[in-house]
PDB file of C-alpha atoms in Angstrom:
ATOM      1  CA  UNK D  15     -96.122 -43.962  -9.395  1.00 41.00           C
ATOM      2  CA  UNK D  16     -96.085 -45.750  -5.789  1.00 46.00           C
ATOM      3  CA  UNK D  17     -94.723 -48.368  -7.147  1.00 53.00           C
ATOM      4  CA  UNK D  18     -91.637 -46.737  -8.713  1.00 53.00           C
ATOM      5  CA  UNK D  19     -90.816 -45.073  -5.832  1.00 54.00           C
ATOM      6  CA  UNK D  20     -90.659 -47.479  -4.000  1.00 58.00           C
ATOM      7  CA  UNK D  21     -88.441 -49.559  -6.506  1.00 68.00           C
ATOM      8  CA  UNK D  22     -86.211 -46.399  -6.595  1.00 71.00           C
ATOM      9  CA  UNK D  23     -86.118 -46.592  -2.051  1.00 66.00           C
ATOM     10  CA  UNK D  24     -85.358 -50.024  -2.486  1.00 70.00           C
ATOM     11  CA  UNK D  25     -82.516 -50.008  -4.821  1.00 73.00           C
ATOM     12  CA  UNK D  26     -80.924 -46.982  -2.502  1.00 74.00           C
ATOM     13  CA  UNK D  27     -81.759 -49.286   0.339  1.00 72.00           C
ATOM     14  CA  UNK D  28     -79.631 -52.081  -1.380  1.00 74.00           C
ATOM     15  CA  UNK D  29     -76.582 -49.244  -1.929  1.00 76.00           C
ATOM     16  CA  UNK D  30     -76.705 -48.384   1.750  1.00 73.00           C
ATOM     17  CA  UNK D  31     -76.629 -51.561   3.047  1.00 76.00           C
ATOM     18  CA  UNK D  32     -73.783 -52.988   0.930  1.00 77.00           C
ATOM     19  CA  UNK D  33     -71.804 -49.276   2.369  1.00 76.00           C
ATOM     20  CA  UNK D  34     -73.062 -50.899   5.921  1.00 76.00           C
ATOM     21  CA  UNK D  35     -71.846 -53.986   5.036  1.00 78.00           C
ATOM     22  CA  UNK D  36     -68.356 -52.674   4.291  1.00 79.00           C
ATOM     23  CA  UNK D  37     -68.307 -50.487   7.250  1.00 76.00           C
ATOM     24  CA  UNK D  38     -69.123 -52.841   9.873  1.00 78.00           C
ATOM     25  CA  UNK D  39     -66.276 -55.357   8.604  1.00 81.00           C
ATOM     26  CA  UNK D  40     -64.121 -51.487   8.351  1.00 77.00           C
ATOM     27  CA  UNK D  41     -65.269 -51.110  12.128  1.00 75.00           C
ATOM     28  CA  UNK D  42     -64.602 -54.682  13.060  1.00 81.00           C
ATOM     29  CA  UNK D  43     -61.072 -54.604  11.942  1.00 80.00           C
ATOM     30  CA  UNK D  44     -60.401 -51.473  13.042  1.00 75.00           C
ATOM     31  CA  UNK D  45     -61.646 -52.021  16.897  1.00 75.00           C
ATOM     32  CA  UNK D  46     -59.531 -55.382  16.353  1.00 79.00           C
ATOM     33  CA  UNK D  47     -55.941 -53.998  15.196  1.00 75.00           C
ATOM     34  CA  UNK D  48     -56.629 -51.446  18.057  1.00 71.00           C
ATOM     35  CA  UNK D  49     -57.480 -53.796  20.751  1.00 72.00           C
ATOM     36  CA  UNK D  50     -54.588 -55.733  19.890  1.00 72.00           C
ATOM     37  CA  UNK D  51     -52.992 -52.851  19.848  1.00 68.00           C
ATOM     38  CA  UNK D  52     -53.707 -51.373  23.789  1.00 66.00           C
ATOM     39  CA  UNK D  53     -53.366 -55.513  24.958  1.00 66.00           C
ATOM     40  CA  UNK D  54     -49.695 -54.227  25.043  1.00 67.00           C
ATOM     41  CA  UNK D  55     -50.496 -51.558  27.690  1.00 70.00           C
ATOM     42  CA  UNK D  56     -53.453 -52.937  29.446  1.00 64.00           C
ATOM     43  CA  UNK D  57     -51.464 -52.427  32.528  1.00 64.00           C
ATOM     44  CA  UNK D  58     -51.322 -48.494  31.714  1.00 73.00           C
ATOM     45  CA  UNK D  59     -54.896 -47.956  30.861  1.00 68.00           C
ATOM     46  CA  UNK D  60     -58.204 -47.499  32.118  1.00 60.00           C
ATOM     47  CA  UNK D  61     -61.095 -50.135  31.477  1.00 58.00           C
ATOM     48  CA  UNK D  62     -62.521 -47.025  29.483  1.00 57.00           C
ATOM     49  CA  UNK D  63     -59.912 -46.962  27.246  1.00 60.00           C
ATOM     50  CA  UNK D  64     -59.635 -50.588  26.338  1.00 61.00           C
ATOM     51  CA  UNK D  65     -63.275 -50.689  26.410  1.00 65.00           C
ATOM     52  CA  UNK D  66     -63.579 -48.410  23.566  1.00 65.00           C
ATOM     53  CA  UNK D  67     -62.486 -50.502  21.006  1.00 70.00           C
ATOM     54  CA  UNK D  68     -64.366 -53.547  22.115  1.00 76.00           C
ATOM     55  CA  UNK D  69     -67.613 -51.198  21.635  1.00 73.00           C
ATOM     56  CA  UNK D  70     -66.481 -50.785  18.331  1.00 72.00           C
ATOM     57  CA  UNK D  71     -66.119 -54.333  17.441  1.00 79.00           C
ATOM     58  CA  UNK D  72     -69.458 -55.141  18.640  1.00 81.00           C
ATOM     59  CA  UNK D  73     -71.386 -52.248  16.675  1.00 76.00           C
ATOM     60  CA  UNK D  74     -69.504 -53.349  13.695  1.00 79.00           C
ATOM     61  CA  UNK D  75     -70.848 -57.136  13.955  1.00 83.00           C
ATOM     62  CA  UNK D  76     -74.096 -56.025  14.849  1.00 82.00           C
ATOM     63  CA  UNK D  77     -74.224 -53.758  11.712  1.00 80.00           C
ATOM     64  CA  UNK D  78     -73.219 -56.655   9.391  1.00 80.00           C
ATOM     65  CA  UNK D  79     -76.488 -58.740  10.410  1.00 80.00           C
ATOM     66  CA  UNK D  80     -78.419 -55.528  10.851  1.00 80.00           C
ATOM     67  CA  UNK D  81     -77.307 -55.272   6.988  1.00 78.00           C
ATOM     68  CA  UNK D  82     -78.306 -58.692   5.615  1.00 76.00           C
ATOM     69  CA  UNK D  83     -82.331 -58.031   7.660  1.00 73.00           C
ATOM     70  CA  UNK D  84     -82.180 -54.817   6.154  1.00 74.00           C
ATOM     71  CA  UNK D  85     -82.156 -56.629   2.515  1.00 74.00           C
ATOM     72  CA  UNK D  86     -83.694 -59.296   3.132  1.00 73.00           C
ATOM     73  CA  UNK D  87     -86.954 -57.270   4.282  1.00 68.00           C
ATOM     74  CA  UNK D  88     -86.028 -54.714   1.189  1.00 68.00           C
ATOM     75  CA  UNK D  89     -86.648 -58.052  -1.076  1.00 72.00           C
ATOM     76  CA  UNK D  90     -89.374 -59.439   0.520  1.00 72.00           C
ATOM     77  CA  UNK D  91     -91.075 -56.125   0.591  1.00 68.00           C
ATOM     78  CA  UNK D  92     -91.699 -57.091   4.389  1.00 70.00           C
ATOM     79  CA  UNK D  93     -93.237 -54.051   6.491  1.00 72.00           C
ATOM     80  CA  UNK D  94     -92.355 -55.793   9.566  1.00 77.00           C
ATOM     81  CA  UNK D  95     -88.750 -56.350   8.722  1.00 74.00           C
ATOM     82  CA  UNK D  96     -88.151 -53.005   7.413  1.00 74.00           C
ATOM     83  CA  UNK D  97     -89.607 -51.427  10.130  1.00 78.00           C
ATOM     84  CA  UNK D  98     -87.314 -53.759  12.260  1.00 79.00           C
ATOM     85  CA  UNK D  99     -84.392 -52.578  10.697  1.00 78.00           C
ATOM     86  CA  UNK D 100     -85.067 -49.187  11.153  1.00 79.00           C
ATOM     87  CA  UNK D 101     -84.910 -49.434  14.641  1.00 82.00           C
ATOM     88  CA  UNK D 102     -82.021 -51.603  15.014  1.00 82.00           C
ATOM     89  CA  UNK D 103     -80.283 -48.982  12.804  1.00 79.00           C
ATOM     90  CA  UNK D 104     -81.662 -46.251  15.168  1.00 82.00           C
ATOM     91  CA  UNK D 105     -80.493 -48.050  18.400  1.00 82.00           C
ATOM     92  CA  UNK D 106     -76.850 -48.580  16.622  1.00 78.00           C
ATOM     93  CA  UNK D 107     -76.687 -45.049  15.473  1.00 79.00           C
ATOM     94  CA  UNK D 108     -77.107 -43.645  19.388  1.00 79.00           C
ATOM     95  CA  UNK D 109     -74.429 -46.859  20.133  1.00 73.00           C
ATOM     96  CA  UNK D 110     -71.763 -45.101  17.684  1.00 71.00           C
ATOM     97  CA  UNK D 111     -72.896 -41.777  19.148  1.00 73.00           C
ATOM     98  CA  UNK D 112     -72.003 -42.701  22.780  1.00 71.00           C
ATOM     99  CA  UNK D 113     -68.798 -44.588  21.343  1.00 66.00           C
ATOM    100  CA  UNK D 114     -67.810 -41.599  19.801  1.00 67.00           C
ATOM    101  CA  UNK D 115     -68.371 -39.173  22.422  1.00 72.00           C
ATOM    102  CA  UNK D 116     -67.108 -40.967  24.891  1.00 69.00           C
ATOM    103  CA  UNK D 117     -63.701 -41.521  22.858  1.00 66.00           C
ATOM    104  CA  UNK D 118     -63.709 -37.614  23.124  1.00 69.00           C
ATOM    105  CA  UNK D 119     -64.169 -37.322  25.973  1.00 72.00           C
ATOM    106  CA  UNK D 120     -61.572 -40.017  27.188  1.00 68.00           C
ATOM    107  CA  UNK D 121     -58.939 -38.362  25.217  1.00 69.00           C
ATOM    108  CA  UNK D 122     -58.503 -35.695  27.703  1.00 69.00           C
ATOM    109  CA  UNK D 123     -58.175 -38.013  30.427  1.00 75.00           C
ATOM    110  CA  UNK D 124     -55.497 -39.809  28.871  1.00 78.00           C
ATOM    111  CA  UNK D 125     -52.471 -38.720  30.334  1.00 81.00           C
ATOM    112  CA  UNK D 126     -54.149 -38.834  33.696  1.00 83.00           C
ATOM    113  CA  UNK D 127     -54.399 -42.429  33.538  1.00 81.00           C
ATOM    114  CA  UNK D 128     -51.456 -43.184  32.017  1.00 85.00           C
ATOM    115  CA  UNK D 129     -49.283 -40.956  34.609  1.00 88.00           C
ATOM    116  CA  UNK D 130     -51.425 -42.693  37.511  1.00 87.00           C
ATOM    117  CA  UNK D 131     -50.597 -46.146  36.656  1.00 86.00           C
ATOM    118  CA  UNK D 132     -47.298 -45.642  35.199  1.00 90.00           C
ATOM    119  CA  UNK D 133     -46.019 -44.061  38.453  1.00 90.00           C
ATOM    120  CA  UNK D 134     -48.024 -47.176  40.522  1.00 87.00           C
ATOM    121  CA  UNK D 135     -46.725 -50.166  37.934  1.00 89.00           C
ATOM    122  CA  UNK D 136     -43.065 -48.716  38.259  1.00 91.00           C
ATOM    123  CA  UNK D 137     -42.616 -49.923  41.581  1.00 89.00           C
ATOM    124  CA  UNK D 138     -43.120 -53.172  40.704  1.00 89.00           C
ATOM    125  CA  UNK D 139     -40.920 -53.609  37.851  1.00 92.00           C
ATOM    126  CA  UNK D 140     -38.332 -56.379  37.830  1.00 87.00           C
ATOM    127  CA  UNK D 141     -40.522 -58.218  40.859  1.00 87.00           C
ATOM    128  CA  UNK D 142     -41.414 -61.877  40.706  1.00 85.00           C
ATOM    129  CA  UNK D 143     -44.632 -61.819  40.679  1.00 84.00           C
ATOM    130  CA  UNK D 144     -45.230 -59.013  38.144  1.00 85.00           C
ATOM    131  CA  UNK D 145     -43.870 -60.409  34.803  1.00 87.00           C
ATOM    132  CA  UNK D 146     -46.797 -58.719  33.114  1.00 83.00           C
ATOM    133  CA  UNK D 147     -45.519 -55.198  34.091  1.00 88.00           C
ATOM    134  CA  UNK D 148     -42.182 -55.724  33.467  1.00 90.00           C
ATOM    135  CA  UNK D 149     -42.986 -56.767  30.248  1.00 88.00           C
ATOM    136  CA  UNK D 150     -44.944 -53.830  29.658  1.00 88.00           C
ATOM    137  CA  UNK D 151     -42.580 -51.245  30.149  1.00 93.00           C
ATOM    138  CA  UNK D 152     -39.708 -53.285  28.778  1.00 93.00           C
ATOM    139  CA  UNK D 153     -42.369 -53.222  25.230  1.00 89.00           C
ATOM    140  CA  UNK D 154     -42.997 -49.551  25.324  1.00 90.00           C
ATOM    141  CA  UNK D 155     -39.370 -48.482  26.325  1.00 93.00           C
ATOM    142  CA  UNK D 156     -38.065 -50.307  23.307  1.00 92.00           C
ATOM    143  CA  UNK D 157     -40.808 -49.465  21.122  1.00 90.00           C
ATOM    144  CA  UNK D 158     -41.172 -45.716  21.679  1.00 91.00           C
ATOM    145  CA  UNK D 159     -37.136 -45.314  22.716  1.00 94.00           C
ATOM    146  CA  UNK D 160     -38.173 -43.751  25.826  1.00 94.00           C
ATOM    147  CA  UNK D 161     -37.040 -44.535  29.543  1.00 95.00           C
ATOM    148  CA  UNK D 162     -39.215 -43.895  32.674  1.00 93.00           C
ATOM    149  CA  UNK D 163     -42.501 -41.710  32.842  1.00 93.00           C
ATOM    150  CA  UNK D 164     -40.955 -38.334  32.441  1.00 93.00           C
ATOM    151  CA  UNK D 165     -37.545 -38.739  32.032  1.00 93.00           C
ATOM    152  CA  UNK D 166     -34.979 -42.001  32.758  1.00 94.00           C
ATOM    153  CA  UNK D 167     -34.213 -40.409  36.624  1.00 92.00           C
ATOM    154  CA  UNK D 168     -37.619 -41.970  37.177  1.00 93.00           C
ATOM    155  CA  UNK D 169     -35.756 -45.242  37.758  1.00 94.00           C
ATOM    156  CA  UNK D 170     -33.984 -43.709  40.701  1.00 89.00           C
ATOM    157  CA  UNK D 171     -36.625 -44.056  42.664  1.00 85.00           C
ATOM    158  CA  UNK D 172     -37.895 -47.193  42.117  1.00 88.00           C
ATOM    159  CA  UNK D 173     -36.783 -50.269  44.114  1.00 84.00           C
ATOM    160  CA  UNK D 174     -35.384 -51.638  41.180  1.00 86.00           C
ATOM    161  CA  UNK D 175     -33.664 -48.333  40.252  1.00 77.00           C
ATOM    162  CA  UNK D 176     -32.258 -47.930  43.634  1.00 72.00           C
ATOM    163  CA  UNK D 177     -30.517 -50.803  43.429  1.00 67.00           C
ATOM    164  CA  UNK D 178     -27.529 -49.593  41.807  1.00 69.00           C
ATOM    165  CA  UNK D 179     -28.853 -46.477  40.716  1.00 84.00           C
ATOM    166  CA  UNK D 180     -30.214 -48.829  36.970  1.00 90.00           C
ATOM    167  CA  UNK D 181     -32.784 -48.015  34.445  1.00 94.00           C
ATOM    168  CA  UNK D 182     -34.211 -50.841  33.037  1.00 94.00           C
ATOM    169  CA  UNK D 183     -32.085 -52.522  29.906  1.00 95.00           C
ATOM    170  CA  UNK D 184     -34.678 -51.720  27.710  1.00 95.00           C
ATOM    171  CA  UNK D 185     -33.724 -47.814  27.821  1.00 96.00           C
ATOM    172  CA  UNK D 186     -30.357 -48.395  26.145  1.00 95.00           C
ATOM    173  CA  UNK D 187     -29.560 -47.395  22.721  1.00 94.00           C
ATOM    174  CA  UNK D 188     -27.769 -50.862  21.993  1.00 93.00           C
ATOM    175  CA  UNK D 189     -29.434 -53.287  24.276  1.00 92.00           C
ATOM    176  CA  UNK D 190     -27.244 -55.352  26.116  1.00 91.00           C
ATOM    177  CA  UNK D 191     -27.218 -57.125  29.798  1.00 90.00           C
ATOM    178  CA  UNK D 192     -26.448 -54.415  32.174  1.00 90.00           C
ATOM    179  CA  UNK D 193     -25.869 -51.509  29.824  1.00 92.00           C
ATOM    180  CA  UNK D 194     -28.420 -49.699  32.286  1.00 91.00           C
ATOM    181  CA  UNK D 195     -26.022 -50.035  35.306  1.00 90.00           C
ATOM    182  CA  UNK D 196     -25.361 -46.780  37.222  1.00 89.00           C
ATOM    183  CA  UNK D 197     -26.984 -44.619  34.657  1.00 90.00           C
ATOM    184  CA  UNK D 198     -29.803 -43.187  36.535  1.00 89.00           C
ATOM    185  CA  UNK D 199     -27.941 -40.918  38.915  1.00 87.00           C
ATOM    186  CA  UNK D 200     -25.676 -39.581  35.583  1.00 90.00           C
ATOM    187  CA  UNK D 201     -26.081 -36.222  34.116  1.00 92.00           C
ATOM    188  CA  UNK D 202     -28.567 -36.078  30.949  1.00 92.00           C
ATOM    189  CA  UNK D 203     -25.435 -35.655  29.045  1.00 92.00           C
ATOM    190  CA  UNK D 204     -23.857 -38.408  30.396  1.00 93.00           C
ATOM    191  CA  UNK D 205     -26.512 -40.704  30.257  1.00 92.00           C
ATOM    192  CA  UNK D 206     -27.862 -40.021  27.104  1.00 94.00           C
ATOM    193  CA  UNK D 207     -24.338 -41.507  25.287  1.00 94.00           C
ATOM    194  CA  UNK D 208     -25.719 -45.063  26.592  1.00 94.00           C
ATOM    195  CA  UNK D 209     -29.652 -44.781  26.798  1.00 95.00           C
ATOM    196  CA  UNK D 210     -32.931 -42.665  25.536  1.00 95.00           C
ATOM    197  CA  UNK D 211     -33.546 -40.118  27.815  1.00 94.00           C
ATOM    198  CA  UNK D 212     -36.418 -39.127  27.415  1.00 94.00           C
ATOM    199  CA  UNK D 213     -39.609 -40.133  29.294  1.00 94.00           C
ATOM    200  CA  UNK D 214     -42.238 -42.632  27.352  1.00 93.00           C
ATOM    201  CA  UNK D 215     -45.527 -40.849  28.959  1.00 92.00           C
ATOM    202  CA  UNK D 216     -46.071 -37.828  25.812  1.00 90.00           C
ATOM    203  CA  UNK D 217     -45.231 -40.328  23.680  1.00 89.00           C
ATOM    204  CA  UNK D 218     -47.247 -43.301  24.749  1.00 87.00           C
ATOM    205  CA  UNK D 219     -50.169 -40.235  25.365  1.00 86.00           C
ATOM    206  CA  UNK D 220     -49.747 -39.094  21.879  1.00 85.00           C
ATOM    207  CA  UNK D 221     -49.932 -42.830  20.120  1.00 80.00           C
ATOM    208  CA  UNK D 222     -53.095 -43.752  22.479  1.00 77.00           C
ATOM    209  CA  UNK D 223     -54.921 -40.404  21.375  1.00 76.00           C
ATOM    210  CA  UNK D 224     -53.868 -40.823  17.774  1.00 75.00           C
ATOM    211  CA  UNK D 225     -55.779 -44.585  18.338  1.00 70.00           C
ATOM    212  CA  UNK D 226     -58.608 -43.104  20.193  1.00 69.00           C
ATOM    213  CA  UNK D 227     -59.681 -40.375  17.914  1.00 70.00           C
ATOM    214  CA  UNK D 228     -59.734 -42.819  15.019  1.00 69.00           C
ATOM    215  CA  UNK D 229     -62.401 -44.779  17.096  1.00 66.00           C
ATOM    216  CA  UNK D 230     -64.438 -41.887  17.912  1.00 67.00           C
ATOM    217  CA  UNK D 231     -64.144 -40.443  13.972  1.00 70.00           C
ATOM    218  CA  UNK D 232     -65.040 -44.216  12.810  1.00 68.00           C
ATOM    219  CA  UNK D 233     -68.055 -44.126  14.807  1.00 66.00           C
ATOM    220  CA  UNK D 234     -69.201 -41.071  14.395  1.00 69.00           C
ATOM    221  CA  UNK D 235     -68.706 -40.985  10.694  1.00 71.00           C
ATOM    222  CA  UNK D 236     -70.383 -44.407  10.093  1.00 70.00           C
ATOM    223  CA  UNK D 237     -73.263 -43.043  12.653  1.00 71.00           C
ATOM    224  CA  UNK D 238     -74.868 -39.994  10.647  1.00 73.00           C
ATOM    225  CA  UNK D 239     -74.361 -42.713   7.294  1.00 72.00           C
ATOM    226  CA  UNK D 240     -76.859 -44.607   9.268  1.00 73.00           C
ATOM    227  CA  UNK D 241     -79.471 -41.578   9.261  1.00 78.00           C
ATOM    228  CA  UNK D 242     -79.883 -41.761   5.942  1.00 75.00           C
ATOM    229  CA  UNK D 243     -80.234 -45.619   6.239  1.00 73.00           C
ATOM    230  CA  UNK D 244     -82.839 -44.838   8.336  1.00 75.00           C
ATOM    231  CA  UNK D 245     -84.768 -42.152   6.585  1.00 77.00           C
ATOM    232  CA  UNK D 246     -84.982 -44.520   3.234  1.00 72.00           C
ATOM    233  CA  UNK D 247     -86.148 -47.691   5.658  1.00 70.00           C
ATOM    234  CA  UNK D 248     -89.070 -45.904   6.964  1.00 74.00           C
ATOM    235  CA  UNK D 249     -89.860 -44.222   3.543  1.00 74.00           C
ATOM    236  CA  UNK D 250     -89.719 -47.635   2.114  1.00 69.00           C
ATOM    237  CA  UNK D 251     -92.167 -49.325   4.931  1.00 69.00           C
ATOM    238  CA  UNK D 252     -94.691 -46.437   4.177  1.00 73.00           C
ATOM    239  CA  UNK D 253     -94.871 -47.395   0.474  1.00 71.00           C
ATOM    240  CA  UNK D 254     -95.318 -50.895   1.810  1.00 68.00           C
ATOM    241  CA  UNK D 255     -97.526 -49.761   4.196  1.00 69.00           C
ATOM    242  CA  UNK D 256     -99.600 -47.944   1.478  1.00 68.00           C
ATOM    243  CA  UNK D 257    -100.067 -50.595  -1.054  1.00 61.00           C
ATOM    244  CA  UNK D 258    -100.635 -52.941   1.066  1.00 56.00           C
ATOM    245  CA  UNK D 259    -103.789 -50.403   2.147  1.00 55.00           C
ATOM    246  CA  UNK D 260    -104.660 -50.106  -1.673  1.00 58.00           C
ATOM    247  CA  UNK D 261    -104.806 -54.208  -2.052  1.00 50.00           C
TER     248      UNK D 261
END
């Protein structure tokens, strides 16, 4: 009767750890794709932010070898093992926790950050010695068809801006050399014939909150899977346990 239990806590053991498998190569790419994704705005965010992702990446690698003990001690019928990954399962479960909450909690700070270093990485655009931050607004500004933090009168106050009363060329509908020329000081009317607008921080907020609430819903979700992993690895290590006693 023992014994059949615990064939029928192994096999489910198996199941869950082929799901873990999957999920911490799911978790892996995901944390990937999104860090690649925020390397084009590391100048706008917070070490929290990018850090988020790179949390994720780890739990997922950890999870994969986590995984393969996890069978291997299921096989071997190893107490020690299963016991072993139990804990490790534990320990990554309060990892996605944290990973999750804190991805809440970060996506209410968002637009803080982003209007903070927006506003400080603006005067710099178009210097020498910042060809990262120019290249950073040029990206979003032709990604998101957006110009300047709120609006494109942003520019205006900028030393680049100033000189000439420009917006970047990256704001124009057609890019072209100087096409932002003497647009900054124009009427939204006016200006909005030759360039967007419209200011990239809601939309740059909205993308980086889509991004972070799919890291905080990956790890969460994969996190209260791992409950049950748990609940079967310690159910299996007590029929272990017990037939080792009966030997």
């Amino acid at each position: 009767m023992v014994e059949g239990g615990m064939k029928c806590v192994k096999y489910l053991i198996f199941f869950f750890n082929f799901i873990f498998v999957i999920s911490g190569i799911a978790l892996v790419t995901l944390g990937a794709v999104i860090k690649g994704y925020y390397n084009k705005y590391l100048d706008f965010l917070g070490d929290g932010v990018v850090g988020a992702p790179i949390l994720l990446i780890i739990v997922g690698v950890v999870i994969f070898f986590v995984a393969f003990m996890g069978c291997c001690g299921a096989i071997r019928e190893s107490y020690c093992m299963t016991m072993t990954f139990a804990v490790l399962l534990a320990l990554i479960f309060i990892l996605e926790l944290a990973a999750g909450i804190t991805a809440y909690v970060l996506r209410d700070d968002i637009r803080t950050t982003l209007n903070t270093n927006m506003q400080a990485t603006m005067q710099n655009y178009g210097k020498d010695d910042y060809d990262g931050v120019t290249k950073t607004w040029d990206g979003v500004q032709m990604e998101l068809d957006c110009c300047g933090i709120s609006n494109y009168t942003n520019w205006a106050n900028t030393s680049f801006g100033s000189d000439g009363d420009r917006v970047p060329d990256t704001c124009c509908l057609i890019f072209s050399t100087g096409c932002g020329a003497g647009v900054a000081v124009l009427p939204q009317s006016e200006a909005a014939q030759t360039i967007h607008t419209a200011g990239c921080l809601y939309k740059l907020e909205e993308e980086m909150k889509e991004n972070i609430v799919a890291v905080g819903g990956a790890g969460v979700g994969v996190a209260f899977l791992q409950i049950l992993g748990v609940i079967l690895a310690c159910c299996l290590s007590k029929s272990i346990k017990k037939e080792y006693e009966t030997v």
